[in-house]
PDB file of C-alpha atoms in Angstrom:
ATOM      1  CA  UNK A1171      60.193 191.647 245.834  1.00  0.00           C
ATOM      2  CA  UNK A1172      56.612 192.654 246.744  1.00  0.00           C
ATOM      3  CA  UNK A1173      53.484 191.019 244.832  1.00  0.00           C
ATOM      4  CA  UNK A1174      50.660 193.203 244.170  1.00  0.00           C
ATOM      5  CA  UNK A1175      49.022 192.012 246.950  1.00  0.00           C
ATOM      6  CA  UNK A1176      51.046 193.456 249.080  1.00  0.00           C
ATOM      7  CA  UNK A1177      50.166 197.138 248.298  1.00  0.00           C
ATOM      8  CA  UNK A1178      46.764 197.372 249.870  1.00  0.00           C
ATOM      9  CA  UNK A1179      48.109 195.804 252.811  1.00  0.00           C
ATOM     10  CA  UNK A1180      51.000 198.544 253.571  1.00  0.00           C
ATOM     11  CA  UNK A1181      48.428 201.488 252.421  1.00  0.00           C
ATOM     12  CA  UNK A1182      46.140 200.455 255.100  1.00  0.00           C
ATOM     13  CA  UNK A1183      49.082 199.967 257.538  1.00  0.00           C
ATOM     14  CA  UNK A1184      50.141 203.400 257.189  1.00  0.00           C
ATOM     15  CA  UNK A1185      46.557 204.504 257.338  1.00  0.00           C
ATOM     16  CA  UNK A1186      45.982 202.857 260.911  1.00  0.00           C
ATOM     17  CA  UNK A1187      49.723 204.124 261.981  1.00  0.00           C
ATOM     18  CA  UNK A1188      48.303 208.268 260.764  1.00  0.00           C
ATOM     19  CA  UNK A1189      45.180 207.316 262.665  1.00  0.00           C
ATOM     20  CA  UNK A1190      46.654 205.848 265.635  1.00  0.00           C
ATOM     21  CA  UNK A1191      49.109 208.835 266.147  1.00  0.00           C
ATOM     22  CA  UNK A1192      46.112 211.403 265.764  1.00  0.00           C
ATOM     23  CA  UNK A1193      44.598 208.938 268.085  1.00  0.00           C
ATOM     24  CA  UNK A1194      46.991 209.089 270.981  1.00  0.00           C
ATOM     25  CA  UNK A1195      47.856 212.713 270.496  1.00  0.00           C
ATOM     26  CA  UNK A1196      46.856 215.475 273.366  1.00  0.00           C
ATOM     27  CA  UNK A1197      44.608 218.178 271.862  1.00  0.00           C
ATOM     28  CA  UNK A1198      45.066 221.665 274.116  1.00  0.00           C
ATOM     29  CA  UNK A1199      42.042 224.079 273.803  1.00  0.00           C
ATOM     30  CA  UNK A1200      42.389 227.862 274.130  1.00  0.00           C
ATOM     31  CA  UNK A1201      39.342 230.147 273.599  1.00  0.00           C
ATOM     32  CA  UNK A1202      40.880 233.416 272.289  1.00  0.00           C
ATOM     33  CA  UNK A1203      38.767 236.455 273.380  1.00  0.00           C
ATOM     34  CA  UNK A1204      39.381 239.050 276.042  1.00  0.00           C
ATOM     35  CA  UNK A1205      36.299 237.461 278.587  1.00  0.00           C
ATOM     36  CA  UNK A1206      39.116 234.585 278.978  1.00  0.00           C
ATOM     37  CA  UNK A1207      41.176 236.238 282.225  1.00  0.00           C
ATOM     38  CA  UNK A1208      44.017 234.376 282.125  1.00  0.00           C
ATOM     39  CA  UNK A1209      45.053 235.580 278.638  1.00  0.00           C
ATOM     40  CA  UNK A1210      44.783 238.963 279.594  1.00  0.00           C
ATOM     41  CA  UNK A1211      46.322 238.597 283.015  1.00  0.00           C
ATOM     42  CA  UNK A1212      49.363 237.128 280.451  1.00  0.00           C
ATOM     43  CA  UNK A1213      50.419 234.148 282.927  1.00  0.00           C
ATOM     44  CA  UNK A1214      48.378 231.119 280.766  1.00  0.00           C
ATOM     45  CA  UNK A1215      50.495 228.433 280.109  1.00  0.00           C
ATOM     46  CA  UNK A1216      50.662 225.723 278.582  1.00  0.00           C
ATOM     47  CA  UNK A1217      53.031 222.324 278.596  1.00  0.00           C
ATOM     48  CA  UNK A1218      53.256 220.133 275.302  1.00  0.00           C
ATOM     49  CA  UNK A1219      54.627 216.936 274.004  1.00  0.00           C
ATOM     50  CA  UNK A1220      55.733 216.511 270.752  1.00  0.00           C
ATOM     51  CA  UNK A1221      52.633 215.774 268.538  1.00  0.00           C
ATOM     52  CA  UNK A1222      49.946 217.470 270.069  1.00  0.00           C
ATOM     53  CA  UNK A1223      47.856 219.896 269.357  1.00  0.00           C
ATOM     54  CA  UNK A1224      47.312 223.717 270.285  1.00  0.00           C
ATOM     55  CA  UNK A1225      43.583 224.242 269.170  1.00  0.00           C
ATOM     56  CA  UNK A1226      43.003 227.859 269.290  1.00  0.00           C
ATOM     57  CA  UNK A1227      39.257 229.110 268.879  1.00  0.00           C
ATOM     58  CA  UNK A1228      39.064 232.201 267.897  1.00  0.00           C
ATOM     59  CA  UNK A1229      36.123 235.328 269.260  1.00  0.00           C
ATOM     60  CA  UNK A1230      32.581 234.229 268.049  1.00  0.00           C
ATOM     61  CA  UNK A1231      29.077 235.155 268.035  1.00  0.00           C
ATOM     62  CA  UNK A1232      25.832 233.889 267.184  1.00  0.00           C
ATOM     63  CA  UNK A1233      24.183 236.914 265.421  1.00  0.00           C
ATOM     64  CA  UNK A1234      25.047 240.407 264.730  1.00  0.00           C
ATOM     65  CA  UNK A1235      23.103 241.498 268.088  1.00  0.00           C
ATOM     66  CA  UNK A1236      24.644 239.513 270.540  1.00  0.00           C
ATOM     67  CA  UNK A1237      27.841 241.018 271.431  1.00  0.00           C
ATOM     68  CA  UNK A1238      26.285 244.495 272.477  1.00  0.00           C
ATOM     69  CA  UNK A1239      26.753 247.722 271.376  1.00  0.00           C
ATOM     70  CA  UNK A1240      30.551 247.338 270.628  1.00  0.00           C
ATOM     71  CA  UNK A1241      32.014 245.673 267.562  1.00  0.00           C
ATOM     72  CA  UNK A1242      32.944 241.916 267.420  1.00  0.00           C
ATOM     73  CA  UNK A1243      36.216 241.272 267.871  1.00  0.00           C
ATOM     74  CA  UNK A1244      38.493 240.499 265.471  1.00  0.00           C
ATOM     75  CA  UNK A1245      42.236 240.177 265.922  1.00  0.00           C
ATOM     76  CA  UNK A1246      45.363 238.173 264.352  1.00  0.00           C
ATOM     77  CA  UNK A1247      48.056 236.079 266.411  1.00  0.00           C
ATOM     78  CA  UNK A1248      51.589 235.782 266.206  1.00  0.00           C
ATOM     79  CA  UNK A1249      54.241 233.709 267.267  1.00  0.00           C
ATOM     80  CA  UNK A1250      57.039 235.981 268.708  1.00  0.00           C
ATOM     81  CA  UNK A1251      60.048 235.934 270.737  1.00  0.00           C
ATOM     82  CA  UNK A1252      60.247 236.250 274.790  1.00  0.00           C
ATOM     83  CA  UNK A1253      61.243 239.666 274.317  1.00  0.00           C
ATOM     84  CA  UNK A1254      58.041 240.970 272.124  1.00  0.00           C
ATOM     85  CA  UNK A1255      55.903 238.427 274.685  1.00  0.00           C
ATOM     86  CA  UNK A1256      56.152 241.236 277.352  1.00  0.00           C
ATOM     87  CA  UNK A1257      54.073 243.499 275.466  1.00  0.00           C
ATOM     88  CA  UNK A1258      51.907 243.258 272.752  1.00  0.00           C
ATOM     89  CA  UNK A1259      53.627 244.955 270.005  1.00  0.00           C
ATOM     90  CA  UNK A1260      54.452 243.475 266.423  1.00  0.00           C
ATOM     91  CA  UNK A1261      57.760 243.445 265.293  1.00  0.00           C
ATOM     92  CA  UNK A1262      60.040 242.494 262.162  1.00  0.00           C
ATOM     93  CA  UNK A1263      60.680 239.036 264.086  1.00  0.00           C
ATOM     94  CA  UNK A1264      56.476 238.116 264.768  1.00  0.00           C
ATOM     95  CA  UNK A1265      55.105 235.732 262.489  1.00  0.00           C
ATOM     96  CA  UNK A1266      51.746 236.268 261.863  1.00  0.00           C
ATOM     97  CA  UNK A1267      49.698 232.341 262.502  1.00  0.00           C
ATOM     98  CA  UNK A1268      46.368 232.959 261.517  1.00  0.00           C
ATOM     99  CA  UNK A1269      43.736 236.015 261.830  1.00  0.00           C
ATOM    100  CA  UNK A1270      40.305 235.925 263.781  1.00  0.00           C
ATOM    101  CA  UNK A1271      37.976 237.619 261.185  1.00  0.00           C
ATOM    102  CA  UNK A1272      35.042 235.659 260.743  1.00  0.00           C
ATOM    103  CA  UNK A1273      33.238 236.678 264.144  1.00  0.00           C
ATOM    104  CA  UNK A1274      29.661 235.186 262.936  1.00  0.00           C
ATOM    105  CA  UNK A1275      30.882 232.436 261.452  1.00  0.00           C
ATOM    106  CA  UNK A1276      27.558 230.159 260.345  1.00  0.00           C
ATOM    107  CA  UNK A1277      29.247 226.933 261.697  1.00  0.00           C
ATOM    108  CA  UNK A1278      30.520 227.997 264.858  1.00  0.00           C
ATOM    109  CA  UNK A1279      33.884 229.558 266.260  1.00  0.00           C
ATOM    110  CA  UNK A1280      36.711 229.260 264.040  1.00  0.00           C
ATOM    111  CA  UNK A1281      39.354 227.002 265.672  1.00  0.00           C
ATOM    112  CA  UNK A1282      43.064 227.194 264.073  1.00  0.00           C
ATOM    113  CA  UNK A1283      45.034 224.007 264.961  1.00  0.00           C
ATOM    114  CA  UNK A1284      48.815 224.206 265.602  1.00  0.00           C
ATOM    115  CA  UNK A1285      50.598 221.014 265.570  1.00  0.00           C
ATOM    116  CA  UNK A1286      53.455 220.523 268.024  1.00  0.00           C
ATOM    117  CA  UNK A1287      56.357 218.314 265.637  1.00  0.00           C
ATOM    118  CA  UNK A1288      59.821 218.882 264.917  1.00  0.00           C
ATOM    119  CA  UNK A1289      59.813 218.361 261.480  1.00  0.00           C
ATOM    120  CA  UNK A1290      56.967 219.697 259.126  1.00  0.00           C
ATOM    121  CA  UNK A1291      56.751 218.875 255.288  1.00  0.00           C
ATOM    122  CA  UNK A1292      54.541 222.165 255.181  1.00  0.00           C
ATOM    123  CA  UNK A1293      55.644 226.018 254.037  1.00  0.00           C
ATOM    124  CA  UNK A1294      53.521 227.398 256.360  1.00  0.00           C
ATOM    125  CA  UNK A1295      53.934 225.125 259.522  1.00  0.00           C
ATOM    126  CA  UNK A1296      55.849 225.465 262.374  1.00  0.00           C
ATOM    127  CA  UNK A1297      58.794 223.693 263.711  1.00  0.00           C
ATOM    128  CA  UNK A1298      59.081 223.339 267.805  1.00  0.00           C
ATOM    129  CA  UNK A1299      62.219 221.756 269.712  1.00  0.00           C
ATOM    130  CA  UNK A1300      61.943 219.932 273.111  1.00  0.00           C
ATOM    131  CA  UNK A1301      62.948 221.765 276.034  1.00  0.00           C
ATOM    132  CA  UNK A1302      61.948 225.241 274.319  1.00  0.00           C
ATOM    133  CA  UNK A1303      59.386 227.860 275.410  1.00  0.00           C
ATOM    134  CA  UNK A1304      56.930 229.426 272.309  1.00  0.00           C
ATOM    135  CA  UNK A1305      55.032 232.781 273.026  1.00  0.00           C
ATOM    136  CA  UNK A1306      51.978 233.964 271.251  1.00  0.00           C
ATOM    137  CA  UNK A1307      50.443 236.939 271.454  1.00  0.00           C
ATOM    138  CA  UNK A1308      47.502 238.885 269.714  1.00  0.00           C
ATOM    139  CA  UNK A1309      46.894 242.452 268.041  1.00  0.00           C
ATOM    140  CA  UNK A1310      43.564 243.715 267.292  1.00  0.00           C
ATOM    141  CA  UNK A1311      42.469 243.818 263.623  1.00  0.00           C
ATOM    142  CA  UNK A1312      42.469 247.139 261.771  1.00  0.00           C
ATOM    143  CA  UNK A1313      39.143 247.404 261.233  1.00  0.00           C
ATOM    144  CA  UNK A1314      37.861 245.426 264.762  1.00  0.00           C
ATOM    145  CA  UNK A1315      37.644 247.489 268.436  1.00  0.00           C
ATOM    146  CA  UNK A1316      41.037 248.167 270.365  1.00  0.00           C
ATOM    147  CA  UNK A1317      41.777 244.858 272.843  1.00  0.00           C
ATOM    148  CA  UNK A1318      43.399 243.961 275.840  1.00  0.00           C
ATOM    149  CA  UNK A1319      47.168 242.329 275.155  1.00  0.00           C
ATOM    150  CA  UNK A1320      46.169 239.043 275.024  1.00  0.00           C
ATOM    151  CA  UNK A1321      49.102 236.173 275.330  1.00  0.00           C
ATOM    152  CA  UNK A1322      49.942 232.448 275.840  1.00  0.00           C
ATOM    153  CA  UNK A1323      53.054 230.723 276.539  1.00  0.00           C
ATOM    154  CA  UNK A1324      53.724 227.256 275.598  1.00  0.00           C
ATOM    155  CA  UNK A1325      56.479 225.070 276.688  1.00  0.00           C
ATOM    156  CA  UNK A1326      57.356 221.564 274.747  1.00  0.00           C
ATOM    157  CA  UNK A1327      58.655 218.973 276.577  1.00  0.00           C
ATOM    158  CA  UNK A1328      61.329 217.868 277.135  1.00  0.00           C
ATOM    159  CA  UNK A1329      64.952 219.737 277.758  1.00  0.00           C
ATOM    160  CA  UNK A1330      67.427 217.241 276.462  1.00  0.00           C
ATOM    161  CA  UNK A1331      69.729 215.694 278.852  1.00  0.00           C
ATOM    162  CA  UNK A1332      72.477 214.041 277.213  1.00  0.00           C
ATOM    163  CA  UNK A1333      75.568 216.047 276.423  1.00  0.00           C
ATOM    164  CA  UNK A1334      74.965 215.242 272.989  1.00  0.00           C
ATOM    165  CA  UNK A1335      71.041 215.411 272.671  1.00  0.00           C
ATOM    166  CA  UNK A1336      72.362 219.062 274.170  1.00  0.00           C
ATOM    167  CA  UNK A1337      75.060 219.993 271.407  1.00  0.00           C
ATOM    168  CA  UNK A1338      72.475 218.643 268.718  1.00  0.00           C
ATOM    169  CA  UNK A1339      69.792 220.728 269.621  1.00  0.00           C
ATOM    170  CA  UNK A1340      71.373 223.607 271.083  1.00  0.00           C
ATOM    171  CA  UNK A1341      70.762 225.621 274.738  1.00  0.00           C
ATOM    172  CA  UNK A1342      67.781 225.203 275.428  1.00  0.00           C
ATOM    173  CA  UNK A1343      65.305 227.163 278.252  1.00  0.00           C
ATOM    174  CA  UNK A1344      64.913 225.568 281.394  1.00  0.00           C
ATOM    175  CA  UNK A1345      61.982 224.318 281.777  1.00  0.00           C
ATOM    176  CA  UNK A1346      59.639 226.582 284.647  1.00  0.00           C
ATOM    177  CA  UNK A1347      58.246 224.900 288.062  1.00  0.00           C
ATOM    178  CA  UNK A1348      55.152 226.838 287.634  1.00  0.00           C
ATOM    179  CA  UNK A1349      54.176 225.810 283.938  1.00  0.00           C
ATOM    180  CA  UNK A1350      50.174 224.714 284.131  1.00  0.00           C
ATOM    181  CA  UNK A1351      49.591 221.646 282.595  1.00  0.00           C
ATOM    182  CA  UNK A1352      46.026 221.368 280.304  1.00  0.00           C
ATOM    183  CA  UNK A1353      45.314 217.831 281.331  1.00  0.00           C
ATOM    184  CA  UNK A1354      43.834 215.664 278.802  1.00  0.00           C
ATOM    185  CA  UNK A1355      43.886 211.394 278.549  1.00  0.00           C
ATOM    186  CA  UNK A1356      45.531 209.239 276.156  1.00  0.00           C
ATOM    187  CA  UNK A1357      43.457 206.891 274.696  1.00  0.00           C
ATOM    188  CA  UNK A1358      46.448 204.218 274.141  1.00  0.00           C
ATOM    189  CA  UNK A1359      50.138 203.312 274.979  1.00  0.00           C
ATOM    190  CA  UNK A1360      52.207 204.622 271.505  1.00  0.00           C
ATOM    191  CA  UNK A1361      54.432 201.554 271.803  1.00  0.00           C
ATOM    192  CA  UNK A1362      51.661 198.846 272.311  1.00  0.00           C
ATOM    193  CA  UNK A1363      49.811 200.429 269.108  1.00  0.00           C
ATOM    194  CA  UNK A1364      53.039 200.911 267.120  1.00  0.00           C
ATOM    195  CA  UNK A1365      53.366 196.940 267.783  1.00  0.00           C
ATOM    196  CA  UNK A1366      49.864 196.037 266.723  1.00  0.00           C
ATOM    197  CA  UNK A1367      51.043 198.007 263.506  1.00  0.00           C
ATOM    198  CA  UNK A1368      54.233 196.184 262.820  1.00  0.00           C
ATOM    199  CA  UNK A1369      52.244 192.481 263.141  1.00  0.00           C
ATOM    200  CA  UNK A1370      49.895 193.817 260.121  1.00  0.00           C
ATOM    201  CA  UNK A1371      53.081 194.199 258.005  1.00  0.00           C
ATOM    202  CA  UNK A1372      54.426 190.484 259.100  1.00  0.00           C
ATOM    203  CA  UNK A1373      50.930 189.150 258.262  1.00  0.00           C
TER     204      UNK A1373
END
């Protein structure tokens, strides 16, 4: 049985684990507008681990003047099956992620964040399984300018290769040869870190 004592100790030893993982985790950037060519040329992609992050910026300017005589451009994203991916078009099956509306935002570019887990204790998030492909695509807001079809592909690593890891998870998409990697560093080794965590709870 724990004494009181013990209670700070394990709420800052789950602090430093939430840190740590945040820590370690890749963080992929995407600038969403139509002057980025490889979303409108539809062959971006990106490979994930579980844990990461998509970070997603959406169209921004700095004053009401800057993007010329056209409107800003607003527009909403989806997540949608291969199928849909082809083409831009929204169907029954899309889910809408988030919506690019605040072109002259005062703080910057408004960046949406999409983590990559396979478990979420959110309504809203997203669950992603290793080995699968994810497609997003975008659709030009109502009131905004018509857009190019913008799209993104992102694969999670890794297929399963166990017979069982297989059956449990289901057929998954191979994974393609010619999937561009967003490189990024890890700042530290997940197991060395998880040990440093598990000698604060012996100590």
């Amino acid at each position: 049985m724990g004494t009181p004592g013990d209670l700070p100790v394990w709420k800052a030893a789950i602090f430093l684990f939430n840190v740590i993982s945040a820590a370690v985790a890749k963080r992929h950037v995407v600038y969403w507008n139509s002057t980025n060519t490889r979303l409108t040329a539809g062959d971006m992609s990106v490979q994930m681990n579980l844990n990461d992050y998509l970070d997603i910026y959406c169209p921004h300017y700095p004053n009401k003047g800057s993007q010329g005589p056209g409107q800003p451009e607003t527009l909403a994203l989806y997540l949608v099956g291969e199928g849909t991916f082809q083409g831009c078009v929204e169907t029954r099956e899309a889910i809408k992620r988030w919506e690019c509306n605040t072109p002259y935002a005062p703080f910057g570019p408004v960046r949406f964040s999409e983590k990559i887990q396979r478990f979420t204790p959110f309504s809203l998030g997203f669950e992603f399984l290793p080995g699968h492909n994810y497609y997003y695509s975008s659709l030009p807001a109502d009131e905004g300018p018509p857009l190019p079809c913008m799209k993104l592909r992102v694969t999670v690593c890794c297929k399963p290769t166990s017979e069982g890891s297989i059956e449990k998870e289901g057929h998954s998409k191979s994974l393609s040869d010619t999937v561009r990697s967003v490189c990024s560093l890890r700042t530290a080794s997940p197991p060395l870190l998880l040990t440093l965590v598990l000698l604060l709870l012996t100590t």
